[in-house]
C-alpha cells in the first residue's frame, strides 16, 4: 500500500470516528412527541384528540381544527392549587370521559410557546400517572402547526361523552416521604433533579418559607437549560425556543443513569413535568415527578435543607409599605 493510500485510509477512519462522535442523538421513545403532520393524520383517521392547553380566551381566538379545551389552562384544569396528592382519580375519569377522551383515544396536548409549554407537559404527566399509554405532546406546539401550513379554527368543539378508566402507575408519582428519605441519605440510589433556576437552588430566590435545596440532590438543571436555542432573525440574539430537541436534552442529562430511578421537582411540580417528559422520551426506565415540590418542602420546618435561607417578610413588608406611600402621594397630587 502506497503512502498516499495509507494516508487516505487513515483520513477516512478518523472522519468516521469524528462523525460517530458528533452524530445526532435520537429519542428512545419518539412516539411521545408528535409532529404537526402526525397529529393531522391521526385526527383525520379518528380516535385522536388534540387538547389545547391554553386559556379559553386564546382557544376561542383560534385553535387547531377539532381540538378541545378543558375550559382553563391545563395546569389549572387538571390540578388542585391546594392539594397536590392524586388520591381521587375518579375526578379525572369523570373529566376526561366528559370531554370525549376514552382509554382508546390518542391524546395530544399542545401549547403556544414558552408560557404554556409546561401546561402541555403537565397534562402529559397526569395522563401517564393515570396509566394512559396513548398520551403525546405536539412538539413545537401551535407554532409548529402553523409553520406546517395548517390553518386555525375559532369554532368551539364538543365531543360526545365517553368512558375513561384510570389504571394508575404509582411509580410515576413521587411523594414527599420519598424525598425526605433521599434528603436523609436513605435513598441514595435515587437520582433527584432540581428543575428550578440556579438562584432558587442556591436559596437566593426564595418562594417558600425557606430557600435552598434538598440534600443529596443529584443535579440542578433548570428546565430552560434543556431546550435548544436559535438566533432571533430580528434581534440577532440567541434565544431559547419552545421545542424539545433530543441533542439538547441528551446533553443536559448526560450525567444521569437511565437504569436508575430518577425524580424531578421544581417549585410546584409544574416545570418539572417538562423534565419528566424529556426523561421518558430519552428512555429513562423509572422517572417520576414530585408534585408537592419545593413549596411544600421548603415551608415544612422539620425537613433538612442545604443552603438554607429564610423568606424576608420584614423586607417585603417594607417594600409594600413604600409602594403604598407612593400610590397615596400620587393620588394626593392628582387632587
Short mmCIF file of C-alpha atoms in Angstrom, two decimals:
data_model
loop_
_atom_site.label_atom_id
_atom_site.label_comp_id
_atom_site.label_asym_id
_atom_site.label_seq_id
_atom_site.Cartn_x
_atom_site.Cartn_y
_atom_site.Cartn_z
CA UNK A 1 0.00 0.00 0.00
CA UNK A 2 1.47 3.36 -1.03
CA UNK A 3 1.93 6.15 1.49
CA UNK A 4 -0.78 8.22 -0.20
CA UNK A 5 -3.28 5.37 0.03
CA UNK A 6 -2.38 4.78 3.68
CA UNK A 7 -2.89 8.48 4.39
CA UNK A 8 -6.27 8.45 2.66
CA UNK A 9 -7.39 5.33 4.56
CA UNK A 10 -6.32 6.88 7.85
CA UNK A 11 -8.20 10.07 6.97
CA UNK A 12 -11.39 8.11 6.25
CA UNK A 13 -11.15 6.23 9.56
CA UNK A 14 -10.61 9.44 11.53
CA UNK A 15 -13.52 11.10 9.71
CA UNK A 16 -15.80 8.20 10.56
CA UNK A 17 -14.84 8.38 14.24
CA UNK A 18 -15.44 12.13 14.23
CA UNK A 19 -18.84 11.67 12.60
CA UNK A 20 -19.81 8.99 15.12
CA UNK A 21 -18.87 11.27 17.98
CA UNK A 22 -21.00 14.13 16.72
CA UNK A 23 -23.94 12.18 15.32
CA UNK A 24 -27.31 13.49 16.46
CA UNK A 25 -28.92 11.80 19.42
CA UNK A 26 -32.26 10.08 18.89
CA UNK A 27 -35.27 9.81 21.17
CA UNK A 28 -35.63 6.34 22.64
CA UNK A 29 -39.41 6.87 22.74
CA UNK A 30 -40.07 9.18 19.77
CA UNK A 31 -43.81 8.45 19.72
CA UNK A 32 -44.36 10.58 22.82
CA UNK A 33 -43.66 13.68 20.75
CA UNK A 34 -45.68 14.09 17.57
CA UNK A 35 -45.24 16.42 14.62
CA UNK A 36 -47.96 18.57 13.08
CA UNK A 37 -48.24 16.13 10.18
CA UNK A 38 -48.64 13.15 12.52
CA UNK A 39 -51.31 14.96 14.53
CA UNK A 40 -53.21 15.99 11.39
CA UNK A 41 -53.13 12.45 10.01
CA UNK A 42 -54.24 10.95 13.33
CA UNK A 43 -57.16 13.36 13.69
CA UNK A 44 -58.26 12.69 10.10
CA UNK A 45 -58.25 8.94 10.76
CA UNK A 46 -60.19 9.39 14.00
CA UNK A 47 -59.60 8.40 17.63
CA UNK A 48 -57.07 11.21 18.10
CA UNK A 49 -57.97 14.20 20.27
CA UNK A 50 -55.91 17.40 20.46
CA UNK A 51 -56.16 19.22 23.79
CA UNK A 52 -55.50 22.98 23.69
CA UNK A 53 -53.64 23.72 26.93
CA UNK A 54 -54.02 27.49 26.64
CA UNK A 55 -56.66 29.70 28.22
CA UNK A 56 -60.24 29.54 26.98
CA UNK A 57 -59.82 33.06 25.58
CA UNK A 58 -56.84 32.01 23.45
CA UNK A 59 -58.66 28.85 22.36
CA UNK A 60 -61.66 30.89 21.20
CA UNK A 61 -59.42 33.23 19.21
CA UNK A 62 -58.03 30.37 17.14
CA UNK A 63 -57.20 26.72 17.73
CA UNK A 64 -56.27 23.58 15.82
CA UNK A 65 -59.42 22.41 13.99
CA UNK A 66 -61.13 19.69 16.02
CA UNK A 67 -59.17 20.47 19.20
CA UNK A 68 -60.94 20.71 22.54
CA UNK A 69 -60.41 22.97 25.53
CA UNK A 70 -60.66 21.96 29.18
CA UNK A 71 -62.07 25.40 29.95
CA UNK A 72 -58.85 26.63 31.54
CA UNK A 73 -55.13 26.27 31.05
CA UNK A 74 -54.26 22.62 31.54
CA UNK A 75 -52.29 23.07 34.75
CA UNK A 76 -55.31 24.80 36.31
CA UNK A 77 -57.95 22.47 34.93
CA UNK A 78 -56.11 19.32 35.97
CA UNK A 79 -54.69 20.24 39.36
CA UNK A 80 -55.92 21.48 42.71
CA UNK A 81 -53.93 24.53 43.82
CA UNK A 82 -54.04 23.45 47.47
CA UNK A 83 -53.93 19.66 47.39
CA UNK A 84 -51.13 18.03 45.43
CA UNK A 85 -51.88 14.35 46.09
CA UNK A 86 -53.86 12.50 43.42
CA UNK A 87 -55.80 10.26 45.76
CA UNK A 88 -59.10 10.82 43.93
CA UNK A 89 -58.67 9.52 40.40
CA UNK A 90 -62.43 9.50 39.88
CA UNK A 91 -62.39 13.23 39.15
CA UNK A 92 -60.04 12.59 36.22
CA UNK A 93 -62.14 9.72 34.98
CA UNK A 94 -65.19 11.97 35.05
CA UNK A 95 -63.42 14.92 33.42
CA UNK A 96 -61.78 13.03 30.56
CA UNK A 97 -64.90 11.00 29.86
CA UNK A 98 -66.98 14.17 29.75
CA UNK A 99 -64.73 15.84 27.14
CA UNK A 100 -64.71 12.75 24.91
CA UNK A 101 -61.46 11.01 25.87
CA UNK A 102 -61.58 7.23 26.34
CA UNK A 103 -58.89 4.67 27.07
CA UNK A 104 -58.55 4.08 23.33
CA UNK A 105 -58.03 7.76 22.49
CA UNK A 106 -54.66 9.14 21.45
CA UNK A 107 -54.44 12.40 23.43
CA UNK A 108 -52.13 15.14 22.13
CA UNK A 109 -51.55 18.14 24.37
CA UNK A 110 -50.36 21.34 22.70
CA UNK A 111 -49.19 24.80 23.73
CA UNK A 112 -48.37 28.18 22.17
CA UNK A 113 -44.84 28.94 23.35
CA UNK A 114 -42.73 29.01 26.50
CA UNK A 115 -45.60 30.32 28.62
CA UNK A 116 -47.84 27.28 28.25
CA UNK A 117 -45.28 24.62 27.33
CA UNK A 118 -45.37 23.20 30.86
CA UNK A 119 -49.19 23.16 30.74
CA UNK A 120 -48.91 20.58 27.96
CA UNK A 121 -46.27 18.56 29.83
CA UNK A 122 -48.43 18.68 32.96
CA UNK A 123 -51.30 17.12 31.02
CA UNK A 124 -48.94 14.51 29.62
CA UNK A 125 -47.55 13.54 33.03
CA UNK A 126 -51.00 13.28 34.62
CA UNK A 127 -52.15 11.03 31.78
CA UNK A 128 -49.05 8.89 32.29
CA UNK A 129 -49.72 8.66 36.02
CA UNK A 130 -53.28 7.54 35.22
CA UNK A 131 -51.80 4.75 33.11
CA UNK A 132 -52.90 6.08 29.72
CA UNK A 133 -50.42 4.70 27.18
CA UNK A 134 -51.56 6.96 24.33
CA UNK A 135 -50.50 10.37 25.65
CA UNK A 136 -48.43 12.71 23.48
CA UNK A 137 -47.28 16.30 23.15
CA UNK A 138 -47.25 18.27 19.88
CA UNK A 139 -43.59 19.21 19.62
CA UNK A 140 -43.35 22.91 18.83
CA UNK A 141 -46.98 23.47 19.79
CA UNK A 142 -49.39 25.57 17.76
CA UNK A 143 -46.44 27.33 16.10
CA UNK A 144 -45.36 24.03 14.56
CA UNK A 145 -48.92 23.51 13.32
CA UNK A 146 -48.94 26.90 11.59
CA UNK A 147 -45.44 26.51 10.16
CA UNK A 148 -46.56 23.24 8.56
CA UNK A 149 -49.05 25.29 6.53
CA UNK A 150 -52.16 24.40 8.53
CA UNK A 151 -54.98 26.76 9.39
CA UNK A 152 -56.67 27.53 12.70
CA UNK A 153 -60.36 27.50 13.57
CA UNK A 154 -62.39 29.52 16.07
CA UNK A 155 -65.40 27.21 16.31
CA UNK A 156 -65.67 25.53 19.74
CA UNK A 157 -65.56 21.74 19.70
CA UNK A 158 -67.60 19.46 21.95
CA UNK A 159 -67.07 15.74 21.56
CA UNK A 160 -69.57 13.04 22.61
CA UNK A 161 -69.14 11.90 26.19
CA UNK A 162 -67.46 8.54 26.72
CA UNK A 163 -65.88 6.46 29.47
CA UNK A 164 -62.34 6.79 30.81
CA UNK A 165 -60.94 4.44 33.46
CA UNK A 166 -57.68 5.11 35.27
CA UNK A 167 -55.06 2.41 35.67
CA UNK A 168 -52.69 4.27 37.97
CA UNK A 169 -48.92 3.75 37.66
CA UNK A 170 -47.76 4.69 41.21
CA UNK A 171 -44.07 4.80 40.30
CA UNK A 172 -44.60 7.87 38.11
CA UNK A 173 -45.61 9.88 41.16
CA UNK A 174 -43.13 10.71 43.91
CA UNK A 175 -44.38 11.74 47.34
CA UNK A 176 -42.65 13.85 49.98
CA UNK A 177 -41.81 10.79 52.10
CA UNK A 178 -39.58 9.53 49.30
CA UNK A 179 -37.88 12.93 49.04
CA UNK A 180 -37.26 13.11 52.79
CA UNK A 181 -35.68 9.65 52.62
CA UNK A 182 -33.35 10.96 49.87
CA UNK A 183 -32.53 14.04 51.95
CA UNK A 184 -31.66 11.85 54.94
CA UNK A 185 -29.34 9.69 52.85
CA UNK A 186 -31.60 6.61 52.91
CA UNK A 187 -32.31 6.52 49.17
CA UNK A 188 -29.01 7.44 47.55
CA UNK A 189 -29.78 5.09 44.65
CA UNK A 190 -32.48 7.54 43.54
CA UNK A 191 -31.35 10.47 41.40
CA UNK A 192 -33.05 13.74 42.32
CA UNK A 193 -33.20 16.53 39.72
CA UNK A 194 -33.90 20.11 40.77
CA UNK A 195 -35.54 21.71 37.71
CA UNK A 196 -35.62 25.17 39.28
CA UNK A 197 -33.31 28.03 38.41
CA UNK A 198 -29.80 28.25 39.86
CA UNK A 199 -30.86 31.13 42.11
CA UNK A 200 -33.76 29.11 43.53
CA UNK A 201 -31.45 26.15 44.10
CA UNK A 202 -28.90 28.35 45.86
CA UNK A 203 -31.51 29.96 48.10
CA UNK A 204 -31.18 33.41 46.53
CA UNK A 205 -34.68 33.30 45.06
CA UNK A 206 -36.98 32.25 47.91
CA UNK A 207 -40.51 31.11 47.07
CA UNK A 208 -41.44 29.28 50.28
CA UNK A 209 -40.74 29.96 53.97
CA UNK A 210 -37.18 28.84 53.25
CA UNK A 211 -34.94 28.87 50.25
CA UNK A 212 -32.20 26.39 49.39
CA UNK A 213 -32.24 22.84 48.11
CA UNK A 214 -32.71 19.25 49.18
CA UNK A 215 -29.63 17.39 50.47
CA UNK A 216 -28.28 14.73 48.08
CA UNK A 217 -29.78 16.40 45.02
CA UNK A 218 -28.01 14.82 42.06
CA UNK A 219 -28.16 17.78 39.66
CA UNK A 220 -29.70 21.23 39.34
CA UNK A 221 -30.77 21.66 35.71
CA UNK A 222 -33.28 24.42 35.01
CA UNK A 223 -35.96 23.27 32.57
CA UNK A 224 -34.97 26.24 30.39
CA UNK A 225 -31.44 24.87 30.06
CA UNK A 226 -32.71 21.66 28.46
CA UNK A 227 -34.18 23.42 25.43
CA UNK A 228 -32.40 24.40 22.20
CA UNK A 229 -31.50 27.96 21.24
CA UNK A 230 -31.99 29.67 17.89
CA UNK A 231 -30.97 33.07 16.55
CA UNK A 232 -33.76 35.63 16.55
CA UNK A 233 -33.93 36.97 12.97
CA UNK A 234 -34.96 40.43 14.18
CA UNK A 235 -32.53 40.93 17.07
CA UNK A 236 -29.74 38.57 16.03
CA UNK A 237 -29.60 37.22 19.59
CA UNK A 238 -29.71 33.55 20.57
CA UNK A 239 -33.00 32.73 22.30
CA UNK A 240 -34.44 29.61 23.89
CA UNK A 241 -37.19 28.07 21.78
CA UNK A 242 -40.21 26.08 22.92
CA UNK A 243 -39.23 22.91 21.16
CA UNK A 244 -37.93 19.60 22.53
CA UNK A 245 -34.64 18.68 20.91
CA UNK A 246 -33.04 15.29 21.56
CA UNK A 247 -29.47 16.62 21.36
CA UNK A 248 -30.10 19.39 23.90
CA UNK A 249 -31.92 17.02 26.26
CA UNK A 250 -29.33 14.24 25.97
CA UNK A 251 -26.56 16.72 26.74
CA UNK A 252 -28.39 18.17 29.74
CA UNK A 253 -29.00 14.78 31.37
CA UNK A 254 -25.79 13.05 30.27
CA UNK A 255 -24.55 12.53 33.85
CA UNK A 256 -27.62 10.54 34.91
CA UNK A 257 -28.05 6.76 34.84
CA UNK A 258 -31.05 5.81 32.70
CA UNK A 259 -31.42 2.50 34.51
CA UNK A 260 -31.83 4.03 37.98
CA UNK A 261 -34.88 5.75 39.43
CA UNK A 262 -34.91 9.49 38.84
CA UNK A 263 -37.26 12.02 40.43
CA UNK A 264 -37.68 15.57 39.23
CA UNK A 265 -39.06 18.58 41.07
CA UNK A 266 -39.34 22.37 40.92
CA UNK A 267 -41.38 24.89 42.93
CA UNK A 268 -44.87 23.49 42.29
CA UNK A 269 -44.16 20.33 40.30
CA UNK A 270 -45.08 22.07 37.03
CA UNK A 271 -41.81 22.98 35.32
CA UNK A 272 -40.50 19.56 36.35
CA UNK A 273 -43.19 17.82 34.28
CA UNK A 274 -41.27 19.03 31.22
CA UNK A 275 -38.19 17.31 32.62
CA UNK A 276 -40.27 14.17 33.18
CA UNK A 277 -41.42 14.25 29.55
CA UNK A 278 -37.83 14.57 28.33
CA UNK A 279 -36.64 11.72 30.54
CA UNK A 280 -39.40 9.49 29.19
CA UNK A 281 -38.55 10.41 25.61
CA UNK A 282 -34.86 9.71 26.28
CA UNK A 283 -35.67 6.23 27.56
CA UNK A 284 -35.12 6.57 31.32
CA UNK A 285 -36.53 3.41 32.91
CA UNK A 286 -38.10 4.77 36.11
CA UNK A 287 -38.78 8.53 36.04
CA UNK A 288 -41.21 10.28 38.38
CA UNK A 289 -42.41 13.78 39.17
CA UNK A 290 -42.66 15.07 42.73
CA UNK A 291 -45.90 17.02 42.81
CA UNK A 292 -45.55 18.63 46.24
CA UNK A 293 -42.16 20.06 45.26
CA UNK A 294 -40.38 22.93 46.99
CA UNK A 295 -43.40 24.97 48.03
CA UNK A 296 -44.38 22.18 50.42
CA UNK A 297 -40.90 21.01 51.37
CA UNK A 298 -39.41 24.47 51.91
CA UNK A 299 -42.32 25.50 54.13
CA UNK A 300 -42.13 22.42 56.37
CA UNK A 301 -39.56 23.27 59.03
CA UNK A 302 -38.78 19.66 60.03
CA UNK A 303 -37.27 18.84 56.62
CA UNK A 304 -33.50 19.23 56.14
CA UNK A 305 -32.34 21.93 53.72
CA UNK A 306 -28.94 22.79 52.27
CA UNK A 307 -28.06 26.44 51.61
CA UNK A 308 -30.97 27.41 53.85
CA UNK A 309 -32.20 30.99 53.59
CA UNK A 310 -35.34 32.39 55.16
CA UNK A 311 -38.02 34.41 53.45
CA UNK A 312 -37.53 38.08 54.34
CA UNK A 313 -41.02 39.06 55.49
CA UNK A 314 -39.79 42.33 57.02
CA UNK A 315 -38.09 43.38 53.81
CA UNK A 316 -41.11 42.52 51.68
CA UNK A 317 -43.48 44.32 54.05
CA UNK A 318 -41.23 47.39 53.91
CA UNK A 319 -41.33 47.38 50.10
CA UNK A 320 -45.12 47.04 50.16
CA UNK A 321 -45.40 49.94 52.62
CA UNK A 322 -43.15 52.13 50.45
CA UNK A 323 -45.25 51.28 47.39
CA UNK A 324 -48.46 52.15 49.26
CA UNK A 325 -46.97 55.51 50.29
CA UNK A 326 -46.03 56.26 46.66
CA UNK A 327 -49.57 55.44 45.49
CA UNK A 328 -51.06 57.69 48.17
CA UNK A 329 -48.70 60.51 47.18
CA UNK A 330 -49.70 60.18 43.51
CA UNK A 331 -53.40 60.16 44.37
CA UNK A 332 -52.93 63.26 46.56
CA UNK A 333 -51.06 65.05 43.76
CA UNK A 334 -53.94 64.40 41.33
CA UNK A 335 -56.47 66.11 43.63
#
